[in-house]
Every structure is written in C-alpha cells, then in structure tokens.
Amino acid sequence: MTLTDHSGRTSAPHDRRLIVAPVVPTESALVPLGVGELRLQGGFWADLQRVNAAGTIPHIEHWLEREGWLGNFDRAAAGTLPEGRRGREFSDSEVYKYLEAVAWELGRRPDEALEARFRAVVDRIAAAQEPDGYLNTRFGRPGQEPRWSQLEWGHELYCAGHLFQAAVARERSQPGADDGLLEIAVRMADLVCDTFGDDGIRSVCGHAEVETALVELARVTGEHRYLEQARLFVERRGHGVLEDIEWGRSYFQDDIPIREAEVMRGHAVRANYLASGAADVASEQGDAELQSVLRRQWQNTIARRTYVTGGQGSHHQDEGFGEDFELPSDRAYSETCAGIASIQFSWRLLLAEPDAAYADLIERTLYNVVATSPSPDGRAFYYANTLHQRVPGAAADPDEASPRASASLRAPWFDVSCCPPNVARTLASLESYFATRSDSGVQLHQYAPASLRTRLANGEEVALSVQTAFPAEGTITVVIDSDAEKEWTLGLRVPSWADEALLTVVPADGGATEVRTVRPGSTGVTRAFRRGDTVTLELPVAPRFLHPDPRIDGIRGSLAVSRGAEVFALESVDLPEGIADVADVVLDPSSSPSEEGGEVFVTVRRRTVDDAAFPYTTESGARTDEPFRVRLVRYHDWAERGPSTMRIWLPTL
Amino acid sequence: MTLTDHSGRTSAPHDRRLIVAPVVPTESALVPLGVGELRLQGGFWADLQRVNAAGTIPHIEHWLEREGWLGNFDRAAAGTLPEGRRGREFSDSEVYKYLEAVAWELGRRPDEALEARFRAVVDRIAAAQEPDGYLNTRFGRPGQEPRWSQLEWGHELYCAGHLFQAAVARERSQPGADDGLLEIAVRMADLVCDTFGDDGIRSVCGHAEVETALVELARVTGEHRYLEQARLFVERRGHGVLEDIEWGRSYFQDDIPIREAEVMRGHAVRANYLASGAADVASEQGDAELQSVLRRQWQNTIARRTYVTGGQGSHHQDEGFGEDFELPSDRAYSETCAGIASIQFSWRLLLAEPDAAYADLIERTLYNVVATSPSPDGRAFYYANTLHQRVPGAAADPDEASPRASASLRAPWFDVSCCPPNVARTLASLESYFATRSDSGVQLHQYAPASLRTRLANGEEVALSVQTAFPAEGTITVVIDSDAEKEWTLGLRVPSWADEALLTVVPADGGATEVRTVRPGSTGVTRAFRRGDTVTLELPVAPRFLHPDPRIDGIRGSLAVSRGAEVFALESVDLPEGIADVADVVLDPSSSPSEEGGEVFVTVRRRTVDDAAFPYTTESGARTDEPFRVRLVRYHDWAERGPSTMRIWLPTL
C-alpha cells in the first residue's frame, strides 16, 4: 500500500497525480499517458472525438434537461421530491457521466462556455446534497424508500461511483478548479465508508461500479479509507449478501467470491465494472493472487464468451453473459456499456501486466462496439449491438426516447440511457488508452495519427509523432521528435490479427536501416533515439475469412470477414435488385474476400428455399444460383443508410 | 349465430351440450367426442393420465394450499386482504385450472373423496365473491389497486377466464352438480360484460384467455351476451388499447388487429390463447374471413416459428416468439403452457376445417412438449423445454418452489406456476383431442389403445376399438364393435412423418381383403361396417434424420433424429466413459440412425477443439476421432437420470 493520507499528497512516485487520465495506479508496470501527453492528430478516432465534443456532449445535456434528470437535483434542493421525480433509479448517474465527459473534454481543450455549463451543473448538484453528505434524488426523503433499503436494484452506490469518477476526472483535468465537485464526492464517499464499513451494512450494491471509483478517489485524495472500502466491497460480493433474484445471484456476481470464479458471468456491465474495481484493488495492494485470478477470468471470458466484435453479453433477458460458447448472432446483446466496461477491465490488466492480448481486445472492442454505437452526427446510439439483424427496423424518432434497449436503429435517447454518456466519457478520454510509458520507454498500444511527449523515469524527455492512415492502411510510421541521451525502447504492439509484420528502423543520421519480421505480441526498438529517426511497422491489413470455434452453434458453417480488427458485415442495402434480404444469400467458401478502392467484397450466391409446411424435412430443400460479388460494410458503419437486414457471419450452407 | 338465450337451452343440434369436452362448437365440420365416448385403454397416454390423476392432481392441491394461493380466497372472505396475500397477481387462476382438471377427472371416473375436495374448494371461492359478482383476490379492496386499473399486467380477466373454463368443465362433466360454481362464473361473467361492453372500458386484458372462456360459457349457458363480449375483446385488441411496454405491444398482441396479422408474435401463450378465442368467435359467428386469417397465421407460424418439438417461443426475455426462423435450440423457451395453448388453437381449427396438418402438430406437441414437462411421478415439471442443455443443472429441491422458469431440471413448483395445472387439465381431458365424429363417420386423429362409442347424425351408433402399441410400433388395428345399417366412413390420419403407409381392410364376413397404399393426410374407409371388421394402418416408424431449413441459424449443419412424431436427443449420461459433454461429439452424416430393442442409435465421433485465446481464427482447429455408436433418448424422457447435457440437433461439423 503506497497511498498516504491527505497530508502527504506528494508521495506518489514520479508525479503520477499529474496524469490526466481515467486510471492512474499508484504503482504499475506501465504508466498511463494523460490527455495532453498524447494528442490525436486527425484520423478515425480524432474524428469520433470531434463529433463527440460537437455533437454528443451537447446532445446529452439537452436530453438530461428535457427528461428532467437534471431537474431532479433542483427538486431535491427545493425539497419537493418525491413529487415530479423523473427517470429510473439510476438517472443521477447519467448526469455524473456527462460531467465526467465534459471534464475530460475541458482537459484537452479549454472552453469558457463549456466550463460555465459544467459549473452550473455542479452547483445544482451541490444544492441537492444533504447535510450529512448523502446525495441521491431517488431515496431517503419522506415518501421515498429509505436510504440503502434497495441494494439489489436501487443503484445508490452505483450513482455514487459515477459521482466519484466525475470528481476524479475534474480534479485530474483541472486541478484546483475549486468548483466544489471534489468536496461533494468526498463528503458522499465519507458517508459511504461510515455506512458500509466493517461495523455497518455488510453488503454491496446490486450494480458494481463504486469499487473502481473509490480506488480512483483514493488515488486522487490520498485517502486510504476509500481504498479499504473498495476492498471490502470487492471481497464481500459473491457470498450471497444480496437477495436472490429470478436470474440467480450470478446476475450481480454475488454467486461466487471473486477469488474463486473461473469466468465472468451474469450482467456483463456489472461483471466488467466489478472486475475493474477488483483490478484496481489488486494493483494498489500489490495482490498478485487477485491479479492472477482476474487474468484467468479475462482469458476464459475472451476464449468462450466474447463475440467476434469484442462485444459481450448474449442474453437480452438479463443483459448477461450466456454459458460458454453461447453466442448467438441474432440475439447478441453486446451492450455498448459492456464493451466500454470490458475496455476498462482490459486496460487495468494491461497496466499491471504488459501483454498485447489486452490491447488486442481493446482495439477490437473500440472499432466494433464503441465506434458502432454512435451515429455519424453523434446524436443517436446503439444500446445493444446485434451481429445479425433479421428484420429491417423502423427509423427511430429523433425526438423520442426509445423504450427499448434493442432498438433496431440508433436512437437518440433511452429510458435507460446509460450508453450515450458512457460513450461520451470514453471518447473524451480516449487517447489515454493509446499509449503508456515505463521506466525504460514508451509503448504504443493503439495506432492513430498522434503526437506524444512525455518524460521517462530516468528524466529523459521523449517526443514522437505517429503518422498513419490506419486502419485504412497498414503502415504506421513513428518519427522521433526528441534527442535522447540514453537508450530507451519504443514498444509496439503487433496485433494478433497480423500473422507477421515488417518492422523497419531508419536512423536520421544515415546509419544502417534495420528491417525485421515481427510476430504478434509486443515488440520494440531500443536505442538512443535521435530526432528524425523513423520506425515503421507494416501490418498486413488484407481482408480475411474468420472461422468460428465449432462449439458456437449460431454460426456453425459460417465465415466472417475481418480486415485488421475491423469486422465487416453484409447489409441488405448492398444486395442487387431483386434480393431483399441477407438471409437470401450464402457465401461461396471457395472464394476469398477481395479489396478494391478501400471497399471489401465477397462472393455469394442467391439461395432459394422451398417453403415447407414445417421447416424440418427428411431432405434439404435449398438451391443456389450463380455466384456474384457483393460489397461488405464495416460493421461500425452499418445502418447508416436506412433500415436493412444485416449479418456479420455469412453462412456457407 | 345459433346460440339462444337461457330459455332455449335445447336449441343446439344433435345434443352437442351433452358432450363432455373442453371445446364444443355449436356448429362445426367435426364434432368432438367427449370423455366417455372415447376411453383410452392403456398405453403411453393412458399411463400419463393415470400419473396425472394419482400424482399431479394431489400434488397441485398440496402446493396451492402450501403457497397460500387457496388461502387467499379465505382471506378475501374474512375481509383481511390485502394483508397476507400470497403469490403473483394471477395466482387465483391456478386454483381454477386445478378445478378444471378435477372436473374432467371426475367426468371420467367418479370419486367421492375427490368430489368432496372439489366442492370444498368451490365453497372457499364462493365465500370470496363480492356482492356484485367480482371475484379476484388481488384487486379492488382498500389497500389494493382498484379493479381493472392494471389491464396490462393485472390478469383479472385472465383469472376470470380460467374460472369460466372450470365452470364449463364442471357443467359438462357433471351437469346439475349444483355446487354453485357455474353461478359464480355467470355472476362474474355478467359483471365483465357490464364493465367491458361498448359503453364500458374499451380495452382488453394484457393476457388473452377470457375470450375463449367466454365463448365456452356462452355455449354452456346459451347466453349470447358472453359471445358478444368475447367478440368485442377479440376485435379491440391490436389497436393499441393497452399501454406500450419495453418489448412493444406485440407482447400482448395489441400491435396489429387480428384480422390483419400474418403470423403469431409476442408472448407465445398469450398469442395462442387469443387465437383460440378468435377461432371460437369465428366458429360461432360463421365468420369465414376470420377463420381464413387464423389459418394463415397458423400456417406461417408452423412454417417459420416452431421448433421441431412443436414447441413455440424462442425468447426468454418476453416468453415470446422470435422473428421468422429465429429458433435457437439453447435458448428455446418452448413453454409448456405455450405448447398446450398451441394444441388448443390447432384443435379449434381442426374442428372447423378438417386438415390432418392440425392433428400432425397436435401429435408432435403432445409427445415432445406436453409429455416432456412432467416427471415420471407427475410431481415435477419443466416450465421451459429447451432443445439444448449446455450445462448439467443442479437437481431441483422437491420441497422448494423454483424461482426460475428455466430450471434446468424439472421442479415441483414455480413462483409463476401456470404450467403444472395446465398440464393437469390437459391430460385430464386428453381423450377429447383424439377423435371426432361427423355426419358421415368418425375420424381418428391420434392413435392409442382405446374404445370408442358414439352416435352419428343419421342415428347410426358406431363402436370400435383401437388396438396398437403405438408409438413403439407402427401398426394400428381398428376393430369394429357395431353393426351398421348404412355406410359410414372411418377416417384415419396418415401423419406427415409417414411418407407412405399401408391400409388393410379385412371384413369379418370373409369378404375380400382390401389393401392400399396411402399418403400423408386424411384417408378413410367407407362401408356398412359389421362387428369384427378390421381396418389396419401400418405406419413406418423407423428412425430418420431431419434436416433443418437453412434459414435457422442455430442448427445449421446439424441433423435431428425422429421416429414417428417422437423427437430424440443425445444426453451426456449415454456417452462413453471419458466424454463428459454432448458438445464433444459430432454426428457422422454418412451414417443412418438405427434401431435395436426399441432403442435408437446414431454414429458419432469425438471432437477435439484446440482451445484458442480467441475463438475466431483464420483456420479451423477441430479434429475428430473414430466413429462409434451411441444411444439416443426420447426427448420426453430426458433428464430422468440426473443432471446432464443434452442436444436434439446433432452437429455434423
């Protein structure tokens, strides 16, 4: 344990408290780079960040007001609750996630008007906090259920967690902003510790989230008590401390203590938030056993319970993981928030234990879940990310919240609207997941045009720029912008989808060019880099077929196409005249996917099935016509041309 | 419209009111035979009926008392509700379904003790009825929600429907029993008509059921008003009269008027009960258009939204139909009640419009859904009937109600316990679905050892016995037990699973034997039958592979085995030492299923899959070993040897 109390705020080694990032362990193998140390310079992700700032963040603010979820705080301050309270029990959390997104945004790019709006929201929240620090618009007032009386479904601690994360983001992005948000969070956190300590309520929240948030708050404030409370929450869960429910206690991971579980299960967002909190606790406590347990759970979950998109959760009923290899495309839930939560978990493991596999999954999930959710204007979202759309959906009303998580087209808002602000806070802090430093160098985990400037433990200042058209093209060129006195290592991830890549080092001084073949995993170049040195990684990005594990029933006899980490889909709007539905074609498995002008094509045949009175017959009644080529769409771009049917996995029979 | 009012109770043609059966249309192409006209004489279904009477009915009575659902009526009578009310909002209906089961049972076999228990329950219900006829323990008292204030979820009319059906069963089985049950039902039905008429609440119940029950009550009482109210309910639904819910109004079929729908959708029990009620209305009103709409919906539902077991409903979330061809084995809901409701719908269509296809589906559903639900002792039940069990379940506690519909082993009772009493009332009246008469003869729809005695419209008395070991063997011998003066037709269904069958007629008088080949559908023998004449139908019952429609994703590249209408499954307890899970074998598609000693075998190979870090790879990593034979289990007998994994569809790759 290296945290100290408030009086010793400078104890963190190497000024980690100055890092403007969502996750800053006190000690870790890799050190995150904050907003400001790495800047995205155009390209796929910078574009999404721009749309997030210009479109999504104002859009969320609009809906929070319109739905009255911000107004709930005003009513709390005015003492008029519960009358007129709007939204579900967790609606406060959406306000906090909005604040977190804005805090990261302001950390990258000061904006007076946005700053003023941020402060105005904080003031409204402050007015709603009760004298003892309690803050939640849904519980505890006359006419409301008592505080902490609904741990299974009340989301009080969950909301508190998002409050803490917003305060952490603000404190890291604009230290000393003096808007009162950190104090609000600290007062609530103190109350949580007073209430849920060893002498208090020995239970947990039905939705994990406060665990990771308490650790972050401990890191920012140096308050050890918050970490200890997080540890208590992590260790308590799994012992049946919550009431059983229809879907079983696995829904909120209260079925098996975290140290005994082999795989993630139950509600996919809850499972990943819990795992993230546990990873944070393990990191702060140097708990190698817990770290190892989490790695095993992560590995088993990726090997058996994850979609090709990186998405997780195959049950609509409980928004949960199914059993091993239960991964139906058409009923994929793959909630956007679960993808975000999975990135959070993978990232924490990566910081503790450098392994390219974690960054591989982050990349896959970023491209195929996080980037899929928002519409091009950032004002409509997928909540669930199906891999197979059977029936063209109706266009969502841009002026109406969708009652359904499984809206077939992106919707502007949801009655349960966790995903839009979760996308916003993720994209607003996105660069913090792209690179790290260590004592001996910097590591590039994700590839995008960027400039990077940081200082290593040895005092060496390192600057570089990444020049690439990735993911459209596979060449990544790193140009060094600093002169080193000592050797350091430029770490590069060779993604698992690249069988073999080419690494070229061209010294600026005209020295010998070094060329070598590298295999998936972590690679690197160690030298006393000089300004102008270039390191080029050439990744093979030709489109390829993927075969599924034969234990996955829904996609047996089917192939998917990926190009890099981007997964492709066949969308019915790309079918020729006369073929209305993706169900009416089968893939020609003897063909190969091809690329032309940045587009990817496959060869398919139209299939005709004799309509039978009963669809199970002693002989198969399907016929196919002549093959033809059809364009695929990048999955993250699907459903942008109106209602359509779509499938990622293309049947060969 | 042929019903008349109370004063004209004898108007029904040919004494249909004397028929002791659940469905007795005033006019129909086929006339049901009641309990008493056809008697099962041993064999598969008589055994199930015996277990139902000896095991299930007392078991249900025990649980209704134990759970306090019967006690709710006592509390209502004592005026102590809502305090102490037990069970969900529809718990009253389970008591009524229990009464219906007992009424049919008493109709077959008088039993003084059972009769006394029946009357005692009726007395407790009578005491709970309010002065204006209202009867429901969940609504309307101080401290409860007002009557009819929760049409979406309150199930008040649903409960009323089951009350009516119990009263109808009693009146038909023991006319003039004078226990007051019919009067209770009539008073409640009058209140329903007063409340929901054209001048009243212009809405419907969130769970269809009262529609078919009102028609039956009209048939029994001759009260036209009940039929008119049923018609109003059927026609109103589909116009968005209920509040929208997260899963959409299709959940309770309030999305599309019944005359405009192409296929069944939403909650599968609700959909089939509604369709049954609509079929009843169409029948009484001679509404050929509605009849035709229902036929189309039935056909489309069977062709695209029904499992090979006859089960319906592929979503756990809303217990509902999925989209066309969305039929995953592992997430099959296939609720027992949905199977029963589907039989009710098919039966009504068959009475109106003789078509062997309806009886084909009834047969399939009886063997693979209704017979699958109860345990051999009739004291535990499947609620959902999955086609693929991935993980061996834990043994259900015989002394505890299961909170989950999807219990992996049969459970003694459920918090939502609609299925056990639904099985009980179905088995108690089962023979009424086996044969019919018409003006010109009798029709055998299902085959079982039985004796049959009825009178045709022309006054001819017809008696016969069915001698068969079906479904174990395929020979069905009908021996005529009456001497006819005029010709009549013995109708026989040749099931759709029989490509071709052999029909042999051997006159008792030594006349020429007639032998002919018959094809699936309805066939018959017309003659002036004499006592001792025999008609033999030989059905081919060798086990066969079934191929799925290629549009069903979850079973692509897989085959199932059926023998007659019985579907088989591979259960892990039948695998050789060293192979623990059905997921570890693949079917050899070049082999054929074989039969030996009444058991069915297939040839499979053990499959080994390289465990990958991520289950989607550029090359497939599966290997198979030498082939071996393995026994399959009849699906309705699975999970009777302890926890196991199981699958009906066997992958070939």
PDB file of N, CA, C and O in Angstrom, chain B residues 214-239:
ATOM      1  N   LEU B 214     -65.152 -17.105 -22.484  1.00  0.00           N
ATOM      2  CA  LEU B 214     -66.487 -16.515 -22.612  1.00  0.00           C
ATOM      3  C   LEU B 214     -67.309 -17.238 -23.672  1.00  0.00           C
ATOM      4  O   LEU B 214     -68.513 -17.450 -23.514  1.00  0.00           O
ATOM      5  N   VAL B 215     -66.672 -17.630 -24.759  1.00  0.00           N
ATOM      6  CA  VAL B 215     -67.405 -18.361 -25.796  1.00  0.00           C
ATOM      7  C   VAL B 215     -67.881 -19.699 -25.246  1.00  0.00           C
ATOM      8  O   VAL B 215     -69.035 -20.100 -25.445  1.00  0.00           O
ATOM      9  N   GLU B 216     -67.008 -20.387 -24.544  1.00  0.00           N
ATOM     10  CA  GLU B 216     -67.414 -21.672 -23.962  1.00  0.00           C
ATOM     11  C   GLU B 216     -68.554 -21.479 -22.968  1.00  0.00           C
ATOM     12  O   GLU B 216     -69.494 -22.289 -22.900  1.00  0.00           O
ATOM     13  N   LEU B 217     -68.479 -20.402 -22.195  1.00  0.00           N
ATOM     14  CA  LEU B 217     -69.537 -20.154 -21.212  1.00  0.00           C
ATOM     15  C   LEU B 217     -70.859 -19.841 -21.925  1.00  0.00           C
ATOM     16  O   LEU B 217     -71.935 -20.255 -21.486  1.00  0.00           O
ATOM     17  N   ALA B 218     -70.728 -19.131 -23.039  1.00  0.00           N
ATOM     18  CA  ALA B 218     -71.926 -18.882 -23.853  1.00  0.00           C
ATOM     19  C   ALA B 218     -72.500 -20.200 -24.369  1.00  0.00           C
ATOM     20  O   ALA B 218     -73.714 -20.406 -24.394  1.00  0.00           O
ATOM     21  N   ARG B 219     -71.608 -21.101 -24.785  1.00  0.00           N
ATOM     22  CA  ARG B 219     -72.073 -22.388 -25.314  1.00  0.00           C
ATOM     23  C   ARG B 219     -72.785 -23.197 -24.226  1.00  0.00           C
ATOM     24  O   ARG B 219     -73.775 -23.865 -24.500  1.00  0.00           O
ATOM     25  N   VAL B 220     -72.277 -23.107 -23.014  1.00  0.00           N
ATOM     26  CA  VAL B 220     -72.872 -23.892 -21.931  1.00  0.00           C
ATOM     27  C   VAL B 220     -74.172 -23.257 -21.438  1.00  0.00           C
ATOM     28  O   VAL B 220     -75.144 -23.950 -21.137  1.00  0.00           O
ATOM     29  N   THR B 221     -74.187 -21.944 -21.341  1.00  0.00           N
ATOM     30  CA  THR B 221     -75.360 -21.277 -20.757  1.00  0.00           C
ATOM     31  C   THR B 221     -76.358 -20.824 -21.818  1.00  0.00           C
ATOM     32  O   THR B 221     -77.486 -20.488 -21.487  1.00  0.00           O
ATOM     33  N   GLY B 222     -75.919 -20.758 -23.089  1.00  0.00           N
ATOM     34  CA  GLY B 222     -76.778 -20.198 -24.120  1.00  0.00           C
ATOM     35  C   GLY B 222     -76.872 -18.677 -24.052  1.00  0.00           C
ATOM     36  O   GLY B 222     -77.681 -18.068 -24.761  1.00  0.00           O
ATOM     37  N   GLU B 223     -76.039 -18.081 -23.245  1.00  0.00           N
ATOM     38  CA  GLU B 223     -76.098 -16.618 -23.068  1.00  0.00           C
ATOM     39  C   GLU B 223     -75.302 -15.933 -24.183  1.00  0.00           C
ATOM     40  O   GLU B 223     -74.059 -15.933 -24.179  1.00  0.00           O
ATOM     41  N   HIS B 224     -76.013 -15.334 -25.107  1.00  0.00           N
ATOM     42  CA  HIS B 224     -75.392 -14.709 -26.274  1.00  0.00           C
ATOM     43  C   HIS B 224     -74.468 -13.559 -25.913  1.00  0.00           C
ATOM     44  O   HIS B 224     -73.485 -13.265 -26.602  1.00  0.00           O
ATOM     45  N   ARG B 225     -74.778 -12.918 -24.798  1.00  0.00           N
ATOM     46  CA  ARG B 225     -74.011 -11.756 -24.385  1.00  0.00           C
ATOM     47  C   ARG B 225     -72.521 -12.098 -24.168  1.00  0.00           C
ATOM     48  O   ARG B 225     -71.648 -11.262 -24.418  1.00  0.00           O
ATOM     49  N   TYR B 226     -72.257 -13.296 -23.689  1.00  0.00           N
ATOM     50  CA  TYR B 226     -70.856 -13.666 -23.435  1.00  0.00           C
ATOM     51  C   TYR B 226     -70.083 -13.797 -24.750  1.00  0.00           C
ATOM     52  O   TYR B 226     -68.919 -13.416 -24.849  1.00  0.00           O
ATOM     53  N   LEU B 227     -70.765 -14.349 -25.739  1.00  0.00           N
ATOM     54  CA  LEU B 227     -70.139 -14.451 -27.052  1.00  0.00           C
ATOM     55  C   LEU B 227     -69.854 -13.058 -27.618  1.00  0.00           C
ATOM     56  O   LEU B 227     -68.764 -12.801 -28.157  1.00  0.00           O
ATOM     57  N   GLU B 228     -70.818 -12.176 -27.457  1.00  0.00           N
ATOM     58  CA  GLU B 228     -70.644 -10.822 -27.968  1.00  0.00           C
ATOM     59  C   GLU B 228     -69.470 -10.131 -27.261  1.00  0.00           C
ATOM     60  O   GLU B 228     -68.688  -9.426 -27.885  1.00  0.00           O
ATOM     61  N   GLN B 229     -69.349 -10.384 -25.965  1.00  0.00           N
ATOM     62  CA  GLN B 229     -68.243  -9.767 -25.230  1.00  0.00           C
ATOM     63  C   GLN B 229     -66.904 -10.343 -25.708  1.00  0.00           C
ATOM     64  O   GLN B 229     -65.927  -9.609 -25.867  1.00  0.00           O
ATOM     65  N   ALA B 230     -66.874 -11.650 -25.962  1.00  0.00           N
ATOM     66  CA  ALA B 230     -65.657 -12.273 -26.495  1.00  0.00           C
ATOM     67  C   ALA B 230     -65.293 -11.642 -27.835  1.00  0.00           C
ATOM     68  O   ALA B 230     -64.122 -11.329 -28.104  1.00  0.00           O
ATOM     69  N   ARG B 231     -66.306 -11.436 -28.667  1.00  0.00           N
ATOM     70  CA  ARG B 231     -66.061 -10.830 -29.981  1.00  0.00           C
ATOM     71  C   ARG B 231     -65.461  -9.431 -29.815  1.00  0.00           C
ATOM     72  O   ARG B 231     -64.504  -9.062 -30.495  1.00  0.00           O
ATOM     73  N   LEU B 232     -66.043  -8.666 -28.891  1.00  0.00           N
ATOM     74  CA  LEU B 232     -65.519  -7.315 -28.650  1.00  0.00           C
ATOM     75  C   LEU B 232     -64.048  -7.368 -28.235  1.00  0.00           C
ATOM     76  O   LEU B 232     -63.227  -6.605 -28.749  1.00  0.00           O
ATOM     77  N   PHE B 233     -63.731  -8.268 -27.322  1.00  0.00           N
ATOM     78  CA  PHE B 233     -62.335  -8.376 -26.869  1.00  0.00           C
ATOM     79  C   PHE B 233     -61.413  -8.758 -28.031  1.00  0.00           C
ATOM     80  O   PHE B 233     -60.313  -8.213 -28.179  1.00  0.00           O
ATOM     81  N   VAL B 234     -61.838  -9.683 -28.853  1.00  0.00           N
ATOM     82  CA  VAL B 234     -61.003 -10.133 -29.973  1.00  0.00           C
ATOM     83  C   VAL B 234     -60.779  -9.004 -30.975  1.00  0.00           C
ATOM     84  O   VAL B 234     -59.662  -8.794 -31.467  1.00  0.00           O
ATOM     85  N   GLU B 235     -61.831  -8.252 -31.257  1.00  0.00           N
ATOM     86  CA  GLU B 235     -61.718  -7.215 -32.289  1.00  0.00           C
ATOM     87  C   GLU B 235     -61.004  -5.968 -31.769  1.00  0.00           C
ATOM     88  O   GLU B 235     -60.364  -5.251 -32.535  1.00  0.00           O
ATOM     89  N   ARG B 236     -61.129  -5.699 -30.485  1.00  0.00           N
ATOM     90  CA  ARG B 236     -60.499  -4.498 -29.925  1.00  0.00           C
ATOM     91  C   ARG B 236     -58.981  -4.584 -29.916  1.00  0.00           C
ATOM     92  O   ARG B 236     -58.275  -3.611 -30.142  1.00  0.00           O
ATOM     93  N   ARG B 237     -58.506  -5.768 -29.585  1.00  0.00           N
ATOM     94  CA  ARG B 237     -57.059  -5.935 -29.428  1.00  0.00           C
ATOM     95  C   ARG B 237     -56.353  -5.658 -30.755  1.00  0.00           C
ATOM     96  O   ARG B 237     -56.878  -5.957 -31.808  1.00  0.00           O
ATOM     97  N   GLY B 238     -55.170  -5.097 -30.662  1.00  0.00           N
ATOM     98  CA  GLY B 238     -54.413  -4.809 -31.871  1.00  0.00           C
ATOM     99  C   GLY B 238     -54.484  -3.353 -32.280  1.00  0.00           C
ATOM    100  O   GLY B 238     -53.751  -2.910 -33.167  1.00  0.00           O
ATOM    101  N   HIS B 239     -55.361  -2.614 -31.603  1.00  0.00           N
ATOM    102  CA  HIS B 239     -55.489  -1.187 -31.933  1.00  0.00           C
ATOM    103  C   HIS B 239     -54.746  -0.311 -30.923  1.00  0.00           C
ATOM    104  O   HIS B 239     -55.026   0.874 -30.824  1.00  0.00           O
TER     105      HIS B 239
END
